[in-house]
Coordinates of C-alpha atoms in Angstrom, one line a residue:
M17 CA -11.5 28.0 32.1
W18 CA -8.1 28.5 35.1
P19 CA -5.6 31.0 33.4
W20 CA -2.9 28.5 32.7
R21 CA -5.1 26.3 30.1
R22 CA -5.9 30.0 28.4
A23 CA -2.5 30.4 28.0
G24 CA -1.6 26.8 26.5
V25 CA 0.1 25.2 29.6
S26 CA -0.9 21.3 29.6
K27 CA -1.6 19.9 33.3
T28 CA 1.6 17.4 33.3
L29 CA 4.0 21.0 32.7
L30 CA 1.5 22.6 35.4
C31 CA 2.4 19.3 37.8
V32 CA 6.2 19.3 37.2
C33 CA 6.4 22.8 37.7
M34 CA 4.1 22.6 41.4
L35 CA 6.9 19.0 41.9
A36 CA 9.6 21.5 41.4
M37 CA 8.5 24.4 43.4
F38 CA 8.1 22.6 46.5
G39 CA 11.0 20.6 46.0
V40 CA 12.7 23.9 46.5
L41 CA 11.0 24.8 49.2
Y42 CA 11.5 21.7 51.1
L43 CA 15.4 21.9 49.9
H44 CA 15.2 25.2 50.9
R45 CA 13.5 24.4 54.8
Q46 CA 16.2 21.9 54.9
I47 CA 19.0 24.2 54.3
M48 CA 17.7 26.8 57.4
T49 CA 17.6 24.3 59.7
R50 CA 20.9 23.2 59.4
G51 CA 22.1 26.8 59.3
I52 CA 23.9 26.6 56.2
L53 CA 22.1 29.8 54.2
Q54 CA 23.4 32.2 57.0
T55 CA 27.1 30.8 56.1
T56 CA 26.5 30.6 51.8
R57 CA 24.9 34.4 53.1
L58 CA 28.0 35.6 54.3
Y59 CA 30.2 34.1 52.0
L60 CA 29.2 35.4 48.7
V61 CA 28.7 39.0 50.6
V62 CA 32.3 38.4 51.4
T63 CA 33.7 37.0 48.2
Q64 CA 31.6 39.7 46.4
W65 CA 32.1 43.4 48.7
S66 CA 34.8 45.1 47.4
R67 CA 35.4 48.3 49.1
T68 CA 34.5 50.7 46.5
N69 CA 30.2 50.2 46.5
A70 CA 30.5 50.0 50.4
N71 CA 28.0 52.4 52.2
L72 CA 26.1 53.3 49.4
G73 CA 22.8 53.3 50.6
S74 CA 21.4 49.4 50.4
T75 CA 20.9 48.0 53.2
E76 CA 22.1 44.6 52.3
E77 CA 25.6 45.3 51.1
P78 CA 28.0 44.9 54.0
R79 CA 29.1 48.3 55.4
R80 CA 32.2 49.7 57.6
F81 CA 30.4 52.8 59.0
L82 CA 26.7 54.2 60.2
S83 CA 25.1 56.1 58.7
E84 CA 24.8 60.1 61.3
E85 CA 21.0 59.0 61.7
E86 CA 21.6 55.4 62.7
I87 CA 25.0 57.0 65.1
L88 CA 22.5 59.7 66.2
R89 CA 19.6 58.3 67.2
N90 CA 21.5 57.1 71.3
P91 CA 20.6 59.3 73.3
L92 CA 23.4 62.1 74.8
D93 CA 23.5 61.2 78.9
I94 CA 23.7 57.5 78.9
D95 CA 24.7 55.4 81.5
L96 CA 28.2 54.4 80.4
K97 CA 28.8 51.1 81.6
T98 CA 26.1 50.1 79.0
V99 CA 28.4 51.2 76.5
T100 CA 31.3 48.7 74.4
D101 CA 33.6 47.6 76.7
P102 CA 36.7 45.7 75.3
L103 CA 37.6 43.5 77.5
L104 CA 34.5 42.1 78.7
S105 CA 34.2 41.7 74.4
R106 CA 34.9 38.8 72.0
F107 CA 36.6 38.3 68.8
F108 CA 37.1 34.7 67.2
L109 CA 37.3 32.7 64.1
H110 CA 34.3 32.1 61.9
G111 CA 35.2 28.8 61.1
Q112 CA 39.5 26.6 61.3
T113 CA 42.2 27.4 62.5
T114 CA 44.3 26.7 58.9
F115 CA 43.9 28.0 55.8
S116 CA 46.2 28.4 52.7
L117 CA 47.7 31.5 50.8
N118 CA 45.4 33.8 50.1
D119 CA 42.3 32.1 51.5
T120 CA 39.9 34.5 53.3
I121 CA 39.8 34.6 57.6
Q122 CA 36.8 35.6 59.0
V123 CA 36.2 36.5 62.7
R124 CA 33.1 37.4 64.6
I125 CA 33.5 40.1 67.0
E126 CA 30.4 40.3 69.4
T127 CA 30.6 43.7 71.6
Y128 CA 29.0 43.3 75.3
D129 CA 28.9 46.2 78.0
S130 CA 30.6 46.5 81.3
Y131 CA 27.1 45.0 83.1
G132 CA 28.3 41.9 81.1
I133 CA 25.5 42.7 78.8
R134 CA 25.3 42.2 74.8
R135 CA 24.8 44.9 72.5
T136 CA 22.4 45.2 70.3
S137 CA 23.3 48.2 68.2
G138 CA 26.4 48.8 65.8
G139 CA 28.0 51.9 65.3
D140 CA 31.7 51.2 66.8
F141 CA 34.8 52.0 64.9
F142 CA 37.5 49.2 66.0
R143 CA 40.9 48.3 64.3
L144 CA 42.1 44.5 63.1
W145 CA 45.1 43.3 62.3
M146 CA 47.3 40.2 61.6
E147 CA 50.9 40.0 61.9
E148 CA 54.0 38.1 62.8
P149 CA 57.1 40.4 64.5
G150 CA 59.3 37.7 62.9
L151 CA 58.7 38.2 59.1
R152 CA 58.6 41.5 60.2
A153 CA 54.6 41.2 58.3
N154 CA 51.1 43.2 58.9
V155 CA 48.1 43.0 56.8
S156 CA 45.1 45.3 57.8
G157 CA 41.9 43.5 58.2
D158 CA 38.2 45.5 57.5
V159 CA 35.9 45.1 59.7
I160 CA 31.3 44.7 58.7
D161 CA 28.4 46.4 60.6
H162 CA 25.9 44.3 60.9
N163 CA 24.7 47.4 63.1
N164 CA 23.3 44.6 66.1
G165 CA 26.5 44.4 68.0
S166 CA 27.6 41.8 66.2
Y167 CA 30.6 42.9 63.4
T168 CA 32.2 40.2 60.9
G169 CA 36.3 40.7 60.5
I170 CA 37.9 40.0 57.2
L171 CA 41.3 39.6 56.5
R172 CA 43.8 38.2 53.8
A173 CA 46.0 35.2 54.5
S174 CA 49.4 36.4 52.4
W175 CA 52.1 35.2 53.9
A176 CA 53.2 31.4 55.4
G177 CA 53.2 31.4 58.6
T178 CA 51.4 32.0 62.3
P179 CA 51.1 35.3 62.4
T180 CA 48.3 36.5 65.2
I181 CA 45.1 38.7 64.7
F182 CA 44.3 41.4 66.8
C183 CA 41.2 43.5 67.3
Y184 CA 41.8 47.1 69.1
V185 CA 38.4 49.7 70.0
E186 CA 39.6 52.8 67.9
K187 CA 36.1 54.6 69.1
R188 CA 33.1 54.4 70.0
K189 CA 29.3 55.0 68.8
E190 CA 28.8 57.0 71.4
E191 CA 31.8 59.3 70.6
I192 CA 31.1 59.8 67.1
A193 CA 28.1 60.3 68.0
L194 CA 29.3 62.9 70.2
I195 CA 31.9 64.5 66.9
Y196 CA 28.3 64.7 65.6
R197 CA 26.7 66.6 67.9
K198 CA 29.6 68.9 68.4
Y199 CA 29.7 70.1 64.6
H200 CA 26.3 71.2 64.3
Q201 CA 26.4 73.1 67.3
Y202 CA 30.2 74.6 66.4
D203 CA 30.2 74.4 63.1
T204 CA 34.2 73.9 63.9
L205 CA 36.2 72.0 66.4
W206 CA 39.5 74.6 66.7
N207 CA 39.6 77.9 66.8
A208 CA 40.5 79.3 63.3
H209 CA 41.1 83.4 63.1
A210 CA 40.7 86.0 60.4
D211 CA 43.4 89.3 61.4
F212 CA 42.1 92.5 60.4
F213 CA 44.0 95.6 59.6
N214 CA 44.5 99.1 58.2
G215 CA 47.6 99.3 58.9
V216 CA 46.5 101.2 62.1
A217 CA 43.7 99.4 64.0
V218 CA 44.1 95.3 64.4
E219 CA 41.6 93.3 65.1
S220 CA 41.1 89.3 65.1
T221 CA 38.2 87.1 64.5
L222 CA 36.5 83.7 64.1
C223 CA 35.6 82.3 61.2
F224 CA 34.0 79.6 59.9
T225 CA 31.7 77.0 57.3
R226 CA 28.9 79.0 57.7
P227 CA 27.0 81.6 59.6
M228 CA 26.8 81.0 63.2
P229 CA 24.0 84.0 64.7
P230 CA 24.2 86.0 66.6
A231 CA 27.4 87.4 64.9
E232 CA 27.5 89.2 61.5
Y233 CA 29.6 87.4 59.3
C234 CA 32.4 88.9 56.1
N235 CA 31.8 86.4 53.5
L236 CA 35.0 85.4 52.1
T237 CA 33.8 82.4 49.8
A238 CA 34.8 84.2 47.2
D239 CA 38.6 83.9 48.0
N240 CA 38.2 80.6 49.4
G241 CA 36.8 78.9 45.7
D242 CA 34.0 78.9 46.1
L243 CA 33.5 77.6 49.3
P244 CA 32.3 78.4 52.4
Y245 CA 34.3 80.7 54.3
Y246 CA 32.9 83.4 57.4
C247 CA 34.7 85.4 59.5
V248 CA 33.6 88.2 62.1
Q249 CA 32.5 91.2 61.2
P250 CA 35.5 93.4 63.5
L251 CA 33.8 95.8 65.6
H252 CA 36.0 98.1 65.3
P253 CA 34.1 101.0 63.1
D254 CA 37.8 101.5 60.5
L255 CA 37.9 98.0 59.8
N256 CA 36.0 96.0 57.4
C257 CA 35.1 93.0 55.2
S258 CA 37.9 93.8 52.4
M259 CA 41.9 94.3 54.6
V260 CA 41.9 91.1 56.2
V261 CA 45.3 90.2 56.3
S262 CA 46.8 87.4 58.2
V263 CA 44.9 83.7 59.3
W264 CA 46.0 81.8 62.4
S265 CA 44.2 78.9 65.0
Y266 CA 45.0 77.3 67.8
R267 CA 43.5 73.8 69.2
R268 CA 40.6 74.9 71.7
R269 CA 39.3 72.5 74.2
I270 CA 35.8 71.4 73.3
P271 CA 32.3 72.6 74.9
L272 CA 32.0 69.6 77.3
S273 CA 28.8 69.4 79.7
P274 CA 30.2 66.9 82.5
A275 CA 28.0 64.4 80.7
E276 CA 29.1 64.7 77.2
K277 CA 33.2 65.4 78.9
L278 CA 32.2 61.4 80.3
V279 CA 31.8 60.0 76.8
Y280 CA 35.0 62.4 76.0
D281 CA 37.0 60.2 78.0
L282 CA 36.3 56.9 77.0
S283 CA 39.2 56.6 75.3
L284 CA 41.8 58.7 77.2
D285 CA 43.5 54.4 78.4
K286 CA 44.3 52.9 74.8
E287 CA 45.7 50.1 76.5
K288 CA 41.9 49.2 77.7
D289 CA 40.2 49.4 74.2
I290 CA 43.3 46.1 73.1
F291 CA 40.6 42.7 73.5
R292 CA 42.2 41.0 75.4
Q293 CA 42.2 37.5 74.0
N294 CA 43.9 37.7 70.3
I295 CA 43.7 34.4 67.6
S296 CA 46.6 32.9 66.6
V297 CA 46.7 30.9 62.8
N298 CA 48.3 28.9 60.7
I299 CA 48.5 29.0 56.9
S300 CA 50.4 27.3 54.7
R301 CA 51.6 28.0 51.8
G302 CA 48.9 25.3 49.5
P303 CA 48.5 26.0 46.0
E304 CA 50.0 29.0 45.6
N305 CA 53.9 30.5 46.4
Q306 CA 54.1 33.6 48.0
S307 CA 55.3 35.5 44.8
A308 CA 51.7 35.2 42.5
L309 CA 50.0 36.8 45.9
S310 CA 51.8 39.9 44.4
S311 CA 51.5 41.4 40.9
T312 CA 54.3 41.9 38.0
T313 CA 52.4 44.3 36.3
P314 CA 54.4 47.8 37.1
C315 CA 52.0 50.0 38.8
K316 CA 52.3 53.0 35.5
A317 CA 50.6 50.3 33.8
V318 CA 47.7 49.8 35.4
S319 CA 44.7 51.5 34.7
S320 CA 43.5 54.2 36.8
S321 CA 39.7 53.0 37.0
D322 CA 41.6 50.2 38.0
T323 CA 42.4 51.5 41.4
W324 CA 39.2 52.8 42.6
R325 CA 38.4 49.3 42.3
N326 CA 41.4 47.4 43.6
E327 CA 39.7 44.9 46.6
A328 CA 40.7 44.7 50.4
P329 CA 43.1 44.9 51.8
S330 CA 45.7 46.7 49.0
G331 CA 48.6 44.9 50.1
F332 CA 50.6 43.6 53.2
F333 CA 54.5 43.8 54.4
Y334 CA 56.2 41.3 54.3
K335 CA 60.2 41.4 55.8
G336 CA 59.1 45.0 56.3
A337 CA 58.1 45.8 52.6
W338 CA 55.2 47.0 51.6
I339 CA 54.1 44.7 49.0
P340 CA 50.5 46.0 46.8
R341 CA 48.2 43.1 44.8
L342 CA 47.4 45.3 42.1
C343 CA 50.8 45.9 40.6
A344 CA 54.7 46.2 41.5
M345 CA 56.5 49.4 42.4
T346 CA 59.4 49.4 40.2
V347 CA 60.5 52.9 40.0
P348 CA 63.5 52.7 43.5
I349 CA 63.8 55.2 45.3
T350 CA 67.1 57.1 43.9
E351 CA 67.8 60.1 42.3
P352 CA 68.1 59.2 38.9
A353 CA 64.9 57.5 39.1
Y354 CA 63.2 60.0 40.5
S355 CA 64.9 62.8 38.6
A356 CA 63.9 60.6 35.0
C357 CA 60.2 60.9 35.9
L358 CA 59.8 64.6 36.9
K359 CA 62.2 65.6 34.2
N360 CA 60.4 69.2 31.9
R361 CA 57.5 68.2 34.9
S362 CA 56.7 70.4 37.6
L363 CA 54.6 67.9 40.4
W364 CA 51.9 70.0 42.5
I365 CA 51.6 68.4 45.7
S366 CA 49.0 70.8 47.7
G367 CA 47.5 69.5 50.8
D368 CA 48.3 69.7 54.3
S369 CA 51.0 68.6 56.4
T370 CA 50.8 65.3 55.4
S371 CA 51.6 66.7 51.8
M372 CA 54.8 68.2 53.1
Q373 CA 57.0 65.1 54.5
I374 CA 56.2 64.3 51.0
M375 CA 57.5 66.0 49.6
T376 CA 60.4 66.4 52.4
E377 CA 60.7 62.9 51.4
M378 CA 61.0 63.5 47.8
N379 CA 63.8 66.4 48.6
N380 CA 65.6 63.4 50.3
V381 CA 66.1 61.1 47.4
L382 CA 66.8 64.2 45.2
R383 CA 68.3 67.0 47.2
V384 CA 67.2 69.7 45.7
V385 CA 67.4 71.7 48.4
P386 CA 69.5 71.5 51.8
A387 CA 65.8 71.1 53.7
V388 CA 62.1 71.3 53.2
T389 CA 60.6 73.4 56.2
R390 CA 57.9 72.3 57.9
T391 CA 56.0 76.1 57.8
H392 CA 53.4 76.4 55.8
E393 CA 54.4 78.9 54.0
P394 CA 54.0 77.8 49.2
K395 CA 56.9 76.0 49.0
I396 CA 59.1 75.2 45.9
I397 CA 61.6 72.6 44.1
R398 CA 63.4 73.8 41.4
H399 CA 65.9 71.7 39.5
P400 CA 67.2 73.6 37.2
H401 CA 69.6 70.7 34.8
Y402 CA 66.8 68.4 34.4
N403 CA 63.7 71.7 34.4
Y404 CA 61.9 70.4 37.1
S405 CA 59.6 72.0 39.9
I406 CA 57.9 70.6 42.7
H407 CA 55.7 72.5 43.7
W408 CA 53.5 73.1 47.8
N409 CA 50.8 74.9 49.9
A410 CA 47.9 74.9 51.4
H411 CA 44.7 74.5 50.0
E412 CA 41.4 76.4 51.1
F413 CA 39.8 77.0 54.0
P414 CA 39.3 75.2 56.8
Y415 CA 43.1 75.0 57.4
F416 CA 44.5 75.7 60.4
P417 CA 48.0 76.7 60.2
G418 CA 48.4 77.7 64.2
L419 CA 50.1 80.2 66.3
L420 CA 51.8 81.8 64.0
H421 CA 49.6 83.6 61.7
Y422 CA 50.1 84.1 58.0
P423 CA 49.4 86.2 55.1
K424 CA 45.8 85.0 53.8
A425 CA 47.1 84.5 50.8
Y426 CA 48.8 81.2 51.7
I427 CA 45.6 79.5 51.6
K428 CA 44.8 79.0 48.3
P429 CA 41.8 76.5 46.7
E430 CA 43.3 73.0 46.5
S431 CA 43.2 73.5 42.1
H432 CA 44.1 77.1 42.1
H433 CA 47.4 76.1 40.2
F434 CA 45.1 74.2 37.6
D435 CA 44.8 77.4 35.4
K436 CA 48.3 77.4 35.3
I437 CA 49.1 74.9 33.3
P438 CA 48.9 74.4 29.8
N439 CA 46.1 72.4 26.7
D440 CA 50.2 69.9 26.1
S441 CA 51.5 70.0 30.0
R442 CA 52.4 66.9 31.3
D443 CA 52.1 67.9 34.1
I444 CA 51.5 65.7 37.2
I445 CA 49.1 66.9 40.1
V446 CA 48.3 64.7 43.3
L447 CA 45.3 65.7 45.2
Y448 CA 44.5 65.6 48.7
L449 CA 42.2 67.0 51.0
N450 CA 41.9 65.4 54.2
T451 CA 43.0 65.7 58.3
H452 CA 41.8 69.7 58.8
F453 CA 38.5 68.6 57.5
I454 CA 38.5 66.4 60.3
L455 CA 37.6 69.5 62.2
V456 CA 34.4 70.1 60.7
H457 CA 31.2 68.0 59.4
P458 CA 31.5 65.4 56.3
D459 CA 29.0 68.0 54.2
V460 CA 31.8 70.1 53.9
F461 CA 34.7 67.7 52.6
R462 CA 32.5 66.7 50.3
R463 CA 31.7 69.9 49.4
H464 CA 34.5 70.7 48.7
I465 CA 35.0 67.1 46.8
K466 CA 32.5 68.2 44.6
K467 CA 33.9 71.5 43.5
L468 CA 37.7 69.7 43.3
V469 CA 36.0 67.2 40.5
S470 CA 34.1 70.0 38.5
R471 CA 37.5 71.7 38.6
T472 CA 39.2 68.7 37.5
R473 CA 37.2 66.9 34.8
A474 CA 38.0 70.8 32.9
L475 CA 41.7 70.5 33.2
T476 CA 41.8 66.9 32.0
Q477 CA 39.1 67.9 29.0
R478 CA 41.4 70.8 27.8
A479 CA 45.2 69.5 29.2
P480 CA 44.1 65.3 29.0
N481 CA 48.2 64.5 29.0
V482 CA 48.6 65.4 33.0
V483 CA 48.5 63.4 34.7
I484 CA 46.3 63.7 38.0
A485 CA 46.2 61.1 41.7
V486 CA 43.5 61.6 44.2
R487 CA 45.1 60.8 47.3
G488 CA 43.2 59.1 49.9
P489 CA 42.7 59.2 53.6
H490 CA 45.7 57.3 56.2
A491 CA 44.3 56.2 59.7
Y492 CA 46.4 56.5 62.6
Y493 CA 45.8 55.4 66.2
K494 CA 46.5 56.3 69.7
Q495 CA 48.2 60.2 68.8
M496 CA 47.7 63.6 71.5
Y497 CA 43.9 64.9 70.6
Q498 CA 40.7 62.6 71.4
E499 CA 38.1 64.6 69.2
M500 CA 40.5 64.1 66.0
Y501 CA 39.4 60.2 64.2
S502 CA 40.8 58.6 61.8
Y503 CA 37.7 57.1 61.6
W504 CA 36.3 59.9 59.9
G505 CA 38.9 58.5 56.5
L506 CA 36.3 55.5 56.5
V507 CA 33.0 57.9 55.2
F508 CA 35.7 60.1 53.6
R509 CA 37.2 57.1 51.2
D510 CA 32.8 56.6 50.3
I511 CA 32.6 60.9 49.6
L512 CA 35.9 60.2 47.2
H513 CA 34.8 57.3 45.8
E514 CA 31.1 59.2 45.3
E515 CA 32.0 61.9 44.0
F516 CA 35.0 60.9 41.7
R517 CA 33.7 57.5 40.0
P518 CA 32.8 60.2 36.3
L519 CA 36.4 60.5 36.9
Y520 CA 37.9 56.5 37.1
D521 CA 38.8 56.8 33.8
R522 CA 41.0 59.5 34.5
V523 CA 42.1 60.0 37.5
I524 CA 44.5 57.7 40.1
F525 CA 43.2 57.2 43.3
L526 CA 46.1 56.0 46.0
D527 CA 45.3 54.2 48.3
F528 CA 47.3 54.4 51.5
W529 CA 44.5 52.9 54.2
D530 CA 46.1 49.7 54.2
M531 CA 48.9 50.2 54.7
S532 CA 48.5 53.0 58.4
V533 CA 46.1 50.2 59.7
A534 CA 48.3 47.3 59.4
L535 CA 51.0 49.2 61.0
G536 CA 48.6 50.9 63.0
L537 CA 50.3 54.9 63.3
P538 CA 50.6 56.7 66.4
D539 CA 49.8 59.7 64.6
F540 CA 48.2 61.5 61.7
H541 CA 51.8 62.6 61.1
P542 CA 53.0 59.7 59.9
S543 CA 57.1 58.6 60.6
P544 CA 59.4 58.8 57.6
A545 CA 59.8 55.4 56.9
I546 CA 55.9 55.0 56.1
V547 CA 56.3 58.1 54.5
R548 CA 59.2 56.9 52.5
T549 CA 56.5 54.1 51.3
M550 CA 53.3 56.0 50.8
T551 CA 56.6 58.5 47.9
Q552 CA 57.4 55.6 46.5
S553 CA 54.3 54.1 45.8
M554 CA 53.1 57.4 44.3
M555 CA 55.7 57.6 42.0
G556 CA 55.4 54.9 40.9
Y557 CA 51.5 54.8 40.3
I558 CA 52.4 58.7 38.6
C559 CA 55.3 58.0 36.9
R560 CA 53.2 57.6 33.7
G561 CA 53.1 59.5 30.2

């Protein structure tokens, strides 16, 4: 007896099922022949895509960047005319040119080399944005890498008007591969030093995130929050590893072979990295109005979980003002508003010089001290009447403070102050690791974030009223240090999302990536106007409880 008869299935029902199956197969074939299925799949991917789950391992999910393994597959010694050439590459609309407010705008990016040959692999890093200078309007776009030489750019119709879409190759895959190789070869891209001193003899040695044979090393990990910190042992017989007194650094030119130097200089002339064509679109109001694209919910009322799941773009500039999509910035940039938020609290904004910029902006509004110096010693602003304080100090190694020699004690773990916070505290903590980690392999960043997550979890369990936020990376372009790509911000954002996932319900994510992509910041130090916008956004989220 046939299997379906044993299962009690009638011949009539079997025939119906077979006819239905053949009908589905026929319909599938018709769709494929008309090219509809590919478009439908892309639409579903775009509409369902959130950067929260991007690049988490599935090859079917849209990815904004390739893995290190994929990036390094290409040989080092290459014909530079075979890399992506923006002057011959193309980008064009994937569909109509007229849109309504809040529509998704798709563009197709097709890369070609200098021979005019179509590229067949991905890995390039693009800046995609849309702007309308007359309205002082800008919005960022995201780029999905199909790893076949083509990319899909996604933007949101964020205002009614006639904006223009631009595309720019920030770094080519070959440049990114070069830096990956240098991480493995030299550990740190800049020179970090420790000074050993016994009162008479003094010696300075190089420091790394891992021992680099054949030298002998001092293990300073215990002084670095149990995170990797190794400095070459001093040669002087009267100096030992316990005699480290200060740290300093300087930028060095990465040792490069002639072939590597050609790759390193690929983006030296930034004007050649902008695509020749740009795309103008028409956006009508359609069924929505401008106010419908932003929320009226105060940012302080948004759950911390929602800040991690916020879809792209997180906001846009309109008439020069940043308009977040998730919530409304209801904390004005005034001394009374900031003081009311901080009253009887401490605000901890440790990190690097960009965190120091936020501290400077806070003081510009609060006017507590005459000025905040740009040096790297710990800083505290106190207000006796409102009983608040704002604290800054440099995060742990890897940290590159420059040519001034600072006491080693100034370089502290990002979480060093956690133990000072009482269980009933209402303090506000803004965590930030980014710029200095661009000078080491991303695995170092992940290790530090894992430790930070562990310490943060313990703090939230014993001090549930503490407000904790994580500030994500920001993008920048055309800055003077060729080896410091904002590309790594893509990698760091995903690491933050992956490692902080267990704490989404307790930790706020401050996402300034779209804000910085939209404007194309020229340096990793944002301009005062952008720092002001970032600070206002930060205050909108953390002024709660």
